[in-house]
Structures are given as structure tokens and as C-alpha cells.
Coordinates of C-alpha atoms in Angstrom, one line a residue:
M198 CA 23.7 -30.8 -95.9
S199 CA 20.5 -31.1 -98.0
I200 CA 17.9 -33.8 -98.3
S201 CA 16.2 -34.4 -101.6
P202 CA 12.4 -34.1 -101.8
A203 CA 12.1 -37.7 -103.0
L204 CA 14.0 -39.0 -100.0
A205 CA 11.9 -36.9 -97.6
L206 CA 8.7 -38.1 -99.3
H207 CA 9.9 -41.7 -99.2
S208 CA 10.9 -41.5 -95.5
F209 CA 7.5 -39.9 -94.5
S210 CA 5.6 -42.6 -96.4
S211 CA 7.5 -45.4 -94.7
L212 CA 7.0 -43.8 -91.3
E213 CA 3.2 -43.3 -91.9
K214 CA 2.8 -46.9 -93.0
K215 CA 4.6 -48.1 -89.8
S216 CA 2.5 -46.0 -87.4
G217 CA -0.8 -46.5 -89.2
S218 CA -0.7 -50.3 -89.1
S219 CA -0.4 -51.8 -85.6
T220 CA -0.6 -55.4 -86.9
T221 CA 2.7 -55.1 -88.9
T222 CA 4.7 -53.5 -86.2
S223 CA 6.6 -56.7 -85.4
N224 CA 7.3 -57.5 -89.0
N225 CA 8.6 -54.0 -89.7
S226 CA 10.7 -54.1 -86.6
S227 CA 12.2 -57.4 -87.7
S228 CA 12.9 -56.1 -91.2
S229 CA 14.4 -53.0 -89.7
K230 CA 16.8 -55.1 -87.7
A231 CA 17.7 -57.1 -90.8
S232 CA 18.2 -54.0 -92.9
S233 CA 20.1 -52.3 -90.1
S234 CA 22.7 -55.0 -90.2
K235 CA 23.3 -54.3 -93.8
Q236 CA 23.0 -50.6 -94.0
P237 CA 24.5 -48.3 -91.3
S238 CA 22.0 -46.0 -89.6
I239 CA 22.2 -42.2 -89.6
R240 CA 22.7 -42.2 -85.8
S241 CA 25.7 -44.6 -86.1
N242 CA 27.2 -42.7 -88.9
V243 CA 26.9 -39.4 -87.2
S244 CA 28.4 -40.7 -84.0
T245 CA 31.3 -42.4 -85.7
N246 CA 31.9 -40.2 -88.7
T247 CA 31.2 -36.7 -87.4
G248 CA 33.8 -35.2 -89.6
D249 CA 33.2 -37.2 -92.8
S250 CA 30.5 -35.5 -95.0
N251 CA 30.7 -38.2 -97.7
S252 CA 29.7 -41.0 -95.3
I253 CA 26.8 -38.9 -94.1
N254 CA 25.6 -38.3 -97.6
D255 CA 25.9 -42.0 -98.4
S256 CA 23.8 -42.8 -95.4
L257 CA 21.0 -40.6 -96.6
S258 CA 20.1 -42.9 -99.4
P259 CA 16.5 -44.0 -100.1
A260 CA 17.4 -47.5 -99.3
G261 CA 18.6 -46.7 -95.9
T262 CA 16.0 -44.2 -95.0
S263 CA 13.3 -46.7 -94.1
S264 CA 15.5 -48.5 -91.7
T265 CA 16.7 -45.2 -90.1
F266 CA 13.3 -43.8 -89.4
A267 CA 12.1 -47.2 -88.3
D268 CA 14.3 -46.8 -85.2
V269 CA 12.3 -43.7 -84.2
P270 CA 9.4 -45.0 -82.0
S271 CA 5.8 -43.7 -82.6
R272 CA 4.0 -41.6 -80.0
T273 CA 1.6 -44.3 -79.3
S274 CA 4.4 -46.7 -78.4
V275 CA 6.2 -44.4 -75.8
V276 CA 5.7 -45.8 -72.3
I277 CA 7.4 -44.1 -69.3
N278 CA 8.2 -46.2 -66.3
Y279 CA 8.1 -43.8 -63.4
Q280 CA 9.3 -46.4 -60.9
N281 CA 12.6 -46.5 -62.7
V282 CA 13.0 -42.8 -63.0
N283 CA 15.9 -41.3 -61.1
T284 CA 14.9 -38.9 -58.3
D285 CA 17.4 -36.4 -59.6
Q286 CA 15.3 -36.1 -62.7
L287 CA 12.4 -34.9 -60.6
A288 CA 14.4 -32.5 -58.4
I289 CA 12.8 -29.5 -60.2
L290 CA 9.6 -30.3 -58.4
D291 CA 11.3 -29.3 -55.1
D292 CA 11.8 -25.8 -56.4
L293 CA 8.1 -25.1 -57.1
G294 CA 7.4 -23.7 -53.6
Y295 CA 10.8 -22.0 -53.1
V296 CA 10.9 -18.3 -52.3
D297 CA 14.2 -16.6 -52.6
D298 CA 15.4 -13.6 -50.5
D299 CA 14.1 -11.1 -52.9
D300 CA 10.6 -12.5 -53.0
K301 CA 10.6 -12.7 -49.2
G302 CA 11.6 -9.1 -49.0
L303 CA 8.7 -8.1 -51.3
L304 CA 6.3 -10.1 -49.1
D305 CA 7.5 -8.4 -46.0
Y306 CA 7.2 -5.0 -47.6
E307 CA 3.7 -5.8 -48.7
A308 CA 2.6 -6.9 -45.2
Q309 CA 4.1 -3.7 -43.7
H310 CA 2.3 -1.6 -46.3
R311 CA -1.0 -3.2 -45.5
K312 CA -0.4 -2.7 -41.8
R313 CA 0.4 1.0 -42.4
H314 CA -2.7 1.4 -44.5
H315 CA -4.9 -0.2 -41.8
I316 CA -3.5 2.2 -39.2
I317 CA -4.3 5.2 -41.4
E318 CA -7.9 3.9 -41.9
Q319 CA -8.1 3.5 -38.1
I320 CA -7.0 7.2 -37.7
H321 CA -9.7 8.3 -40.2
Q322 CA -12.5 6.3 -38.6
S323 CA -11.7 7.4 -35.1
E324 CA -11.4 11.0 -36.1
K325 CA -14.8 10.8 -37.8
A326 CA -16.4 9.4 -34.7
Y327 CA -14.7 12.0 -32.5
C328 CA -16.0 14.9 -34.7
E329 CA -19.5 13.4 -34.6
A330 CA -19.4 13.4 -30.7
L331 CA -18.3 17.0 -30.7
D332 CA -21.0 18.0 -33.2
L333 CA -23.5 16.2 -30.9
I334 CA -22.4 18.2 -27.9
M335 CA -22.7 21.5 -29.8
T336 CA -26.0 20.9 -31.5
Q337 CA -27.8 19.0 -28.7
F338 CA -26.7 20.9 -25.7
Y339 CA -24.5 24.0 -26.2
K340 CA -26.4 25.9 -28.9
P341 CA -29.9 25.4 -27.4
L342 CA -28.6 26.5 -24.0
M343 CA -26.9 29.6 -25.4
A344 CA -30.0 30.4 -27.5
G345 CA -32.2 30.1 -24.4
A346 CA -29.9 32.3 -22.4
K347 CA -30.0 35.0 -25.0
N348 CA -33.7 34.8 -25.6
N349 CA -35.8 35.9 -22.6
S350 CA -39.0 34.3 -24.1
F351 CA -37.5 30.8 -23.9
D352 CA -40.3 28.3 -23.6
L353 CA -39.5 24.8 -22.2
L354 CA -42.4 22.6 -21.2
G355 CA -44.6 25.6 -20.5
T356 CA -42.0 27.5 -18.5
R357 CA -40.5 30.9 -19.5
K358 CA -37.4 30.5 -17.4
P359 CA -34.1 29.7 -19.3
P360 CA -32.2 26.6 -18.2
C361 CA -29.1 28.7 -17.4
T362 CA -27.4 32.0 -18.1
E363 CA -25.0 32.6 -20.9
R364 CA -22.1 32.8 -18.5
E365 CA -23.0 29.5 -16.8
A366 CA -23.2 27.8 -20.2
Q367 CA -19.8 29.2 -21.1
C368 CA -18.4 27.8 -17.8
L369 CA -20.0 24.5 -18.5
F370 CA -18.6 23.9 -22.0
G371 CA -15.5 26.0 -21.8
N372 CA -13.8 26.4 -25.2
M373 CA -15.6 23.4 -26.7
K374 CA -16.4 25.4 -29.9
Q375 CA -12.7 26.0 -30.6
I376 CA -12.0 22.3 -30.2
Q377 CA -14.8 21.5 -32.6
V378 CA -13.3 23.9 -35.2
L379 CA -9.8 22.5 -34.7
Q380 CA -10.9 18.9 -35.1
H381 CA -12.9 19.5 -38.3
Q382 CA -9.8 21.2 -39.8
F383 CA -7.8 18.1 -38.9
L384 CA -10.4 15.8 -40.4
T385 CA -10.7 17.9 -43.6
S386 CA -6.9 17.8 -44.1
L387 CA -6.8 14.1 -43.5
E388 CA -9.5 13.3 -46.0
D389 CA -7.9 15.6 -48.6
R390 CA -4.7 13.7 -48.2
L391 CA -6.5 10.3 -48.5
R392 CA -8.0 11.3 -51.8
I393 CA -4.6 11.6 -53.4
W394 CA -3.2 8.7 -51.4
G395 CA -0.1 6.7 -52.6
P396 CA 2.6 4.5 -51.1
T397 CA 4.9 7.4 -50.5
Q398 CA 2.3 9.9 -49.1
I399 CA 3.1 11.7 -45.9
L400 CA 0.9 12.6 -42.9
T401 CA 3.3 14.2 -40.4
D402 CA 2.5 17.7 -41.4
I403 CA -1.1 17.3 -40.5
F404 CA -0.3 16.0 -37.0
Q405 CA 2.3 18.8 -36.5
T406 CA -0.2 21.4 -37.4
W407 CA -2.6 20.0 -34.8
H408 CA 0.1 19.9 -32.2
Q409 CA 0.8 23.6 -32.7
S410 CA -2.8 24.2 -31.4
I411 CA -2.4 22.0 -28.3
Q412 CA -3.0 25.0 -26.0
V413 CA -6.7 24.8 -27.0
Y414 CA -6.9 21.5 -25.2
V415 CA -4.9 22.8 -22.2
S416 CA -7.5 25.6 -21.7
Y417 CA -10.3 23.1 -21.8
F418 CA -8.6 20.8 -19.3
E419 CA -8.0 23.6 -16.9
N420 CA -11.6 24.6 -17.0
Y421 CA -12.9 21.0 -16.5
R422 CA -13.2 21.2 -12.7
L423 CA -15.2 24.4 -13.0
A424 CA -17.4 22.7 -15.5
I425 CA -18.1 19.8 -13.2
A426 CA -18.9 22.1 -10.3
T427 CA -21.2 24.2 -12.5
H428 CA -23.0 21.2 -13.7
E429 CA -23.5 20.0 -10.1
Q430 CA -25.0 23.3 -9.1
L431 CA -27.2 23.6 -12.1
Q432 CA -28.7 20.2 -11.5
K433 CA -30.5 21.7 -8.5
Y434 CA -32.2 24.2 -10.9
Q435 CA -35.4 22.5 -12.3
P436 CA -35.4 24.1 -15.8
F437 CA -31.9 23.0 -16.4
K438 CA -32.5 19.5 -15.1
K439 CA -35.5 19.0 -17.3
F440 CA -33.7 20.3 -20.4
I441 CA -30.7 18.0 -19.8
E442 CA -33.0 15.0 -19.2
N443 CA -34.9 15.7 -22.5
A444 CA -31.8 16.2 -24.5
Q445 CA -30.2 13.0 -23.2
N446 CA -33.3 11.0 -23.9
E447 CA -33.1 12.2 -27.6
L448 CA -29.7 10.7 -28.1
T449 CA -29.7 7.7 -30.5
G450 CA -27.2 5.3 -32.1
V451 CA -23.8 4.8 -30.4
H452 CA -24.5 7.8 -28.1
Q453 CA -27.8 6.4 -26.7
G454 CA -27.7 6.3 -22.9
K455 CA -24.8 8.7 -22.5
T456 CA -25.0 11.8 -20.3
L457 CA -23.8 15.3 -20.7
L458 CA -21.0 14.6 -18.2
S459 CA -19.8 11.6 -20.1
L460 CA -19.7 13.6 -23.3
L461 CA -17.8 16.4 -21.6
Q462 CA -15.1 13.8 -20.8
V463 CA -14.5 12.9 -24.5
P464 CA -11.9 15.5 -25.3
A465 CA -9.7 14.3 -22.4
G466 CA -8.7 11.2 -24.4
C467 CA -7.6 13.0 -27.6
P468 CA -3.9 13.7 -26.9
S469 CA -3.2 10.2 -25.7
R470 CA -5.1 8.7 -28.6
Y471 CA -3.0 10.7 -31.1
T472 CA 0.2 9.7 -29.3
Q473 CA -0.7 6.0 -29.7
L474 CA -1.8 6.3 -33.3
V475 CA 1.4 8.2 -34.3
S476 CA 3.5 5.6 -32.5
K477 CA 1.7 2.8 -34.4
L478 CA 2.1 4.6 -37.7
Y479 CA 5.8 5.2 -37.0
E480 CA 6.4 1.5 -36.2
A481 CA 4.6 0.4 -39.4
T482 CA 6.5 2.8 -41.7
P483 CA 9.7 1.4 -43.4
P484 CA 12.9 3.4 -42.8
L485 CA 13.2 4.3 -46.5
H486 CA 9.8 5.9 -46.5
P487 CA 9.8 9.8 -47.1
D488 CA 7.8 10.3 -43.9
Y489 CA 9.8 8.1 -41.6
T490 CA 12.2 10.7 -40.2
N491 CA 9.4 13.2 -39.7
L492 CA 7.2 10.6 -38.0
R493 CA 10.0 9.8 -35.5
S494 CA 10.3 13.5 -34.6
C495 CA 6.5 13.9 -34.4
R496 CA 6.2 10.8 -32.2
R497 CA 8.7 12.3 -29.7
Q498 CA 6.8 15.6 -29.6
F499 CA 3.5 13.8 -28.8
I500 CA 5.0 11.6 -26.1
S501 CA 6.6 14.7 -24.5
T502 CA 3.3 16.6 -24.6
T503 CA 1.4 13.7 -23.1
E504 CA 3.8 13.4 -20.2
K505 CA 3.4 17.1 -19.5
L506 CA -0.4 16.8 -19.6
K507 CA -0.3 13.7 -17.4
P508 CA -0.9 15.5 -14.0
T509 CA -3.7 17.5 -15.5
L510 CA -5.4 14.4 -17.0
Q511 CA -5.0 12.6 -13.6
S512 CA -6.7 15.5 -11.9
M513 CA -9.6 15.2 -14.4
D514 CA -9.9 11.5 -13.7
N515 CA -9.9 12.2 -10.0
M516 CA -12.7 14.7 -10.5
D517 CA -14.7 12.1 -12.4
Q518 CA -14.3 9.7 -9.4
V519 CA -15.6 12.5 -7.1
V520 CA -18.6 12.8 -9.4
L521 CA -19.2 9.0 -9.3
V522 CA -19.0 9.0 -5.5
H523 CA -21.4 11.9 -5.2
Q524 CA -23.8 10.3 -7.6
A525 CA -23.8 7.1 -5.5
L526 CA -24.4 9.0 -2.2
T527 CA -28.0 9.8 -1.2
G528 CA -29.0 12.2 1.5
A529 CA -25.6 13.9 1.7
P530 CA -25.9 17.6 2.9
F531 CA -22.9 18.7 0.8
T532 CA -22.3 19.0 -2.9
I533 CA -19.4 18.8 -5.3
K534 CA -16.7 21.4 -4.9
A535 CA -14.2 22.3 -7.6
H536 CA -11.2 21.9 -5.3
R537 CA -12.3 18.5 -3.9
R538 CA -10.3 15.4 -4.8
F539 CA -10.9 11.7 -4.1
I540 CA -8.1 10.1 -2.0
L541 CA -9.2 6.8 -0.5
H542 CA -12.0 4.4 -0.2
Q543 CA -12.8 1.7 2.4
P544 CA -15.6 -0.8 1.7
P545 CA -17.8 -2.0 4.6
T546 CA -16.2 -4.2 7.2
R547 CA -17.7 -7.3 8.9
L548 CA -18.6 -5.6 12.2
E549 CA -19.5 -2.1 11.0
P550 CA -21.3 -1.9 7.7
R551 CA -19.9 1.6 6.9
T552 CA -18.1 2.7 3.8
I553 CA -15.3 5.2 4.4
I554 CA -14.5 7.8 1.7
L555 CA -11.6 10.2 2.1
F556 CA -11.7 13.4 0.0
S557 CA -9.2 16.1 0.1
D558 CA -11.3 18.2 2.5
M559 CA -13.5 15.6 4.4
I560 CA -14.1 12.0 5.5
V561 CA -17.6 10.7 4.5
L562 CA -19.2 7.8 6.3
A563 CA -22.0 5.9 4.4
R564 CA -23.9 2.7 4.4
P565 CA -24.6 0.6 1.4
S566 CA -28.2 1.2 0.5
T567 CA -30.6 -1.8 0.7
N568 CA -33.7 0.1 -0.5
T569 CA -35.4 -0.8 -3.7
L570 CA -33.8 1.1 -6.6
T571 CA -35.6 2.6 -9.5
R572 CA -35.2 1.4 -13.0
K573 CA -32.7 4.1 -13.9
Q574 CA -30.6 3.3 -10.7
S575 CA -30.8 -0.5 -11.0
N576 CA -27.4 -0.7 -12.6
K577 CA -25.7 1.6 -10.1
S578 CA -24.7 1.0 -6.5
T579 CA -25.9 3.6 -4.0
L580 CA -24.6 4.7 -0.6
Q581 CA -26.7 6.1 2.2
Y582 CA -25.1 9.1 3.8
K583 CA -24.5 8.8 7.6
N584 CA -22.0 11.3 8.6
H585 CA -18.9 13.3 7.6
I586 CA -15.8 14.7 9.3
D587 CA -14.1 17.9 8.1
L588 CA -10.4 17.5 8.0
D589 CA -10.0 21.1 9.3
H590 CA -11.8 20.0 12.5
I591 CA -9.8 16.9 13.3
A592 CA -7.8 17.5 16.5
R593 CA -6.3 14.0 17.0
I594 CA -6.1 10.7 15.1
V595 CA -4.5 7.6 16.4
V596 CA -4.5 3.8 15.8
L597 CA -6.2 1.8 18.5
P598 CA -4.6 -1.5 19.7
G599 CA -6.1 -4.6 18.3
D600 CA -8.8 -6.6 20.3
G601 CA -8.2 -10.0 18.7
E602 CA -10.0 -9.1 15.5
P603 CA -8.0 -9.3 12.3
A604 CA -8.9 -5.7 11.5
G605 CA -7.7 -2.8 13.6
A606 CA -9.3 0.6 14.2
I607 CA -8.6 4.3 14.2
Q608 CA -9.8 6.9 16.6
I609 CA -10.6 10.4 15.4
T610 CA -11.2 13.2 17.8
V611 CA -13.1 16.1 16.2
F612 CA -13.3 19.6 17.7
D613 CA -15.1 22.5 16.0
H614 CA -13.5 25.8 16.9
D615 CA -16.5 27.7 15.6
T616 CA -18.9 26.2 18.1
D617 CA -18.9 25.4 21.8
I618 CA -19.9 21.8 21.3
A619 CA -17.8 19.3 23.1
P620 CA -15.3 17.2 21.1
T621 CA -16.7 14.1 19.5
I622 CA -14.8 10.8 19.0
H623 CA -15.2 8.5 16.0
V624 CA -13.9 5.0 16.0
L625 CA -13.6 3.5 12.5
R626 CA -12.6 -0.1 11.9
T627 CA -10.4 -0.8 8.9
P628 CA -8.1 -3.6 7.8
Q629 CA -5.2 -1.1 7.2
P630 CA -5.4 1.4 10.2
H631 CA -1.8 2.6 9.9
D632 CA -2.2 3.3 6.2
W633 CA -5.4 5.3 6.8
V634 CA -3.8 7.4 9.6
K635 CA -0.8 8.1 7.4
V636 CA -2.9 9.2 4.4
I637 CA -5.4 11.3 6.5
T638 CA -2.5 13.0 8.3
K639 CA -0.9 13.9 4.9
A640 CA -4.2 15.3 3.7
M641 CA -4.6 17.4 6.9
E642 CA -1.1 18.8 6.5
K643 CA -1.9 19.8 2.9
R644 CA -5.1 21.5 4.0
A645 CA -3.2 23.4 6.7
H646 CA -0.7 24.6 4.1
L647 CA -3.5 25.8 1.9
R648 CA -5.0 27.7 4.8
Q649 CA -1.8 29.5 5.5
Q650 CA -1.5 30.5 1.8
N651 CA -5.1 31.8 1.8
N652 CA -4.4 33.8 5.0
R653 CA -1.4 35.5 3.4
K654 CA -3.5 36.4 0.4
E655 CA -6.1 38.0 2.6
Q656 CA -3.5 40.0 4.4
H657 CA -2.2 41.2 1.0
P658 CA -5.2 41.2 -1.3
L659 CA -4.6 41.4 -5.0
P660 CA -6.4 43.8 -7.3
V661 CA -9.9 42.8 -8.2
T662 CA -10.1 41.1 -11.6
S663 CA -12.9 39.6 -13.7
F664 CA -11.9 36.0 -12.8
M665 CA -15.0 33.9 -12.1
T666 CA -15.1 31.5 -9.2
P667 CA -17.5 28.6 -8.8
I668 CA -19.3 30.5 -5.9
Q669 CA -20.5 33.1 -8.4
L670 CA -22.3 30.5 -10.4
W671 CA -24.2 28.8 -7.6
R672 CA -27.9 29.7 -7.2

């Protein structure tokens, strides 16, 4: 079907005249109705004579064109009544906020990827802080002490005496240098992997390489009690005490206010920290990730290792409690021993203001100090030493019957076999007398068992070795 140029020009002219003159709209409309009654429109012809090409060609005449295009409304005359619009016509608006299953899966994957990346950043930042703490121990304490021990002309505040010997420094820090080297290797491998980081990057091999060197930490943990006892004995030596105080005062930043003992405790938290981080990383890794299977195996290894180290770490925590108790005691005639363990603690009762502290080798009786504390001790509670009872000298311990008070009491009979002094009796009031008797009796039995083992070793002495005991370090 073709339309002649004359017809198209005529139709366009009639349409332009209609839309350009708003005043003749009604006249043109009436004339259109009049002409439409005489001439059939294109729309009617198309709908009724779809198969008749002659009728269509007849309708495309110049006379009928003006009436046909007059039925087409102009753009300025189109008015939409939204009140009468069917709601089904606007149903597409309900789909604007719709998320299908594929989109929801992508959003979940993106959230999991962000969580995994956050955990990896947490691993990196915690490792940097850990290495900084190790470097601080080595540069601020270990290296100066070792240099002073090797140099006989060491000068500290006008004195020529070294703070400690090389052997004492080695016992104090153990294999801290090996730990520092191991952690810097771990940090370097981690940073190298982060430089080429991608969604499918793996980290398991770095943790497994570290896990193969776990024996370095085991050696440090086994030496910890010897380090604490060495530190306690060296604190009585004035050059060492002055050196440690000056070094601690020079600490700045996040390490300001920390002590050497608190820094020596830092490596104890490394295995458990890695176990938690590997577990979090495993939970944030999708099952289709290349590192998922290896992370699951690595997580099991770290959990198993942490469980094996749990008794050793608990012993270290107990040693820290012993240190805290000794720091709170003032005037005590005894010092920290490497074998001593904290067992039980009883705060002061209403009638007898005495604090009872049970160690693995003795019972300490102390009174909460009411003296004015110095500025350094203002944030610490102190205990005034009153007496102590060696567990090896206890001959009898019983629970006394109650006297109407809510708290009972225990009676301890002490007899020293090494002297001819008459037995002494101690009456201690406590809210749980039966529990105290049970725990003290158990500690006494353990002490007796250790004495029997020591006696057997004395009867059958072993060959002399170079093993160093704490007594060799004491001045």
C-alpha cells in the first residue's frame, strides 16, 4: 500500500491547521462529524474490510483524508483521568521493588564476601599489633639486658654493675627471639598474599605453616614459671629494678603503663586467638570457595592444639594469680616459687578481718591494708601479711561446731618436726568450713605425694645434667 505525496501533504496541512487554531476546534470537529457521515474513515474501513485492498485504496482519497486525521486528537487535547484508570493497568508499579531468587542469592553472597574480607583485615591488624609488642619486648628489654650482661663496663645511672647476667636474661625471656622471627614470617606471608588478593584467594597454607612451628610456643610456655620466679628474684637486685623501672617509664602509645610481666604474658594468647580467627574465617567462607575444605581441616587442627595446650595455659594463668597475690601482700617473709600455685581465697569475715589465701604449699593470713597508698599503688588493693602456715607442718585440721553464727570455723593444728616448739592451733572463721577442709586436705595429700617422689629420687640420684633450676638464679 502506498500514499501519494499530494495526499500526505494535504493531510499534514489539514492536521496543522487543526492543531494550530484553538478557536476553530469546535467547527472542525463538527465538520469532521458531518464529513464522516458521508465518507467512511480509514479506521472503519480497515476494521470492516481487512481483506479488501480496493476499499482501502478508495478510502485514502484526498477528500476523506481531512476527516480521517481529524479523528486523531492533538497532544494538547489529551487528558488522562487517573481516577478512572483500572488498578490492573498500574500493576507494573508493584514490581519495582521486587527481588527474585537470583538477586537475593547475589546479595547474600556479597554480604558473606564482605564479612570474610572484614575478618581477613582483622587478622592483619591483630598480627601487626602482636608483632609490634614482640618488637617492643626485644628492643626495650631483651637486647639492652643482653648487651649489659656481655659488656662489663655497663653504666646505668652511675653504676658499673650489669642489671643481670646473660643466663638470667635467657631464663627471663626464654625463646622470645624465636617467637619474634616466627611471627614476622607469618606477617610477611600474610601481607604478600593481601597484595594479590582476590575473591578466590586462599590463606590456609599460611596458618598451616605457622602450626608446624607450634613447638616454639610450647617451649616458651614451659619456661614461663621459671621466667616469673627469675623476675621475682631479680626485683630484689637494685640495678635490675632501676633498669626495668626506667624502661617501663619510656613506653608510649598503647603500651604506656604496661609492665615487663604483662608483656611477657602476651604470647600466651596467640594460639587461642588464631583458633578463633580461623573459625570465623571458616564460617564466613562459602562452601564453593577453593579454600573452604582446607579451612575446615585447619580449623580442626587448631582446635585440637588449643585443647592440648589448655592445661599449660591454665597453669600460666594460675602463675599470674600468684604474682598478683604476692604484689598485693606487703611485709611477707617469703617470695614467689616456681612450683607455687594459687588454690583458694577467702575475703575477710565480719568477726575476723583476715584474708585467707591457699597456695599449693602454704596458707597465708593477711589483713586488708588501711594505710595511705602511694600514687602508683592507689589503683591496687594491698594486703598486710600477718602469718602463714606450711602445709607440710599441718598435723590436724577439723571443722568446729557452729556457735550460733552463720559462718563456721576450722581448727588447724600445726607441728614443726624440725623444732621443739609446742604445737600451735589456728582457728579460722569462714562461711564454707567444710569446703575449705576438703580443699586443704587434698592439697596436703598432693604435697605428701610429691615428697615421696622426691625421696625416691634422692635414694636413686640421676646423672648430673646442665638443667638449670630457679635456685641457681637467686642472688
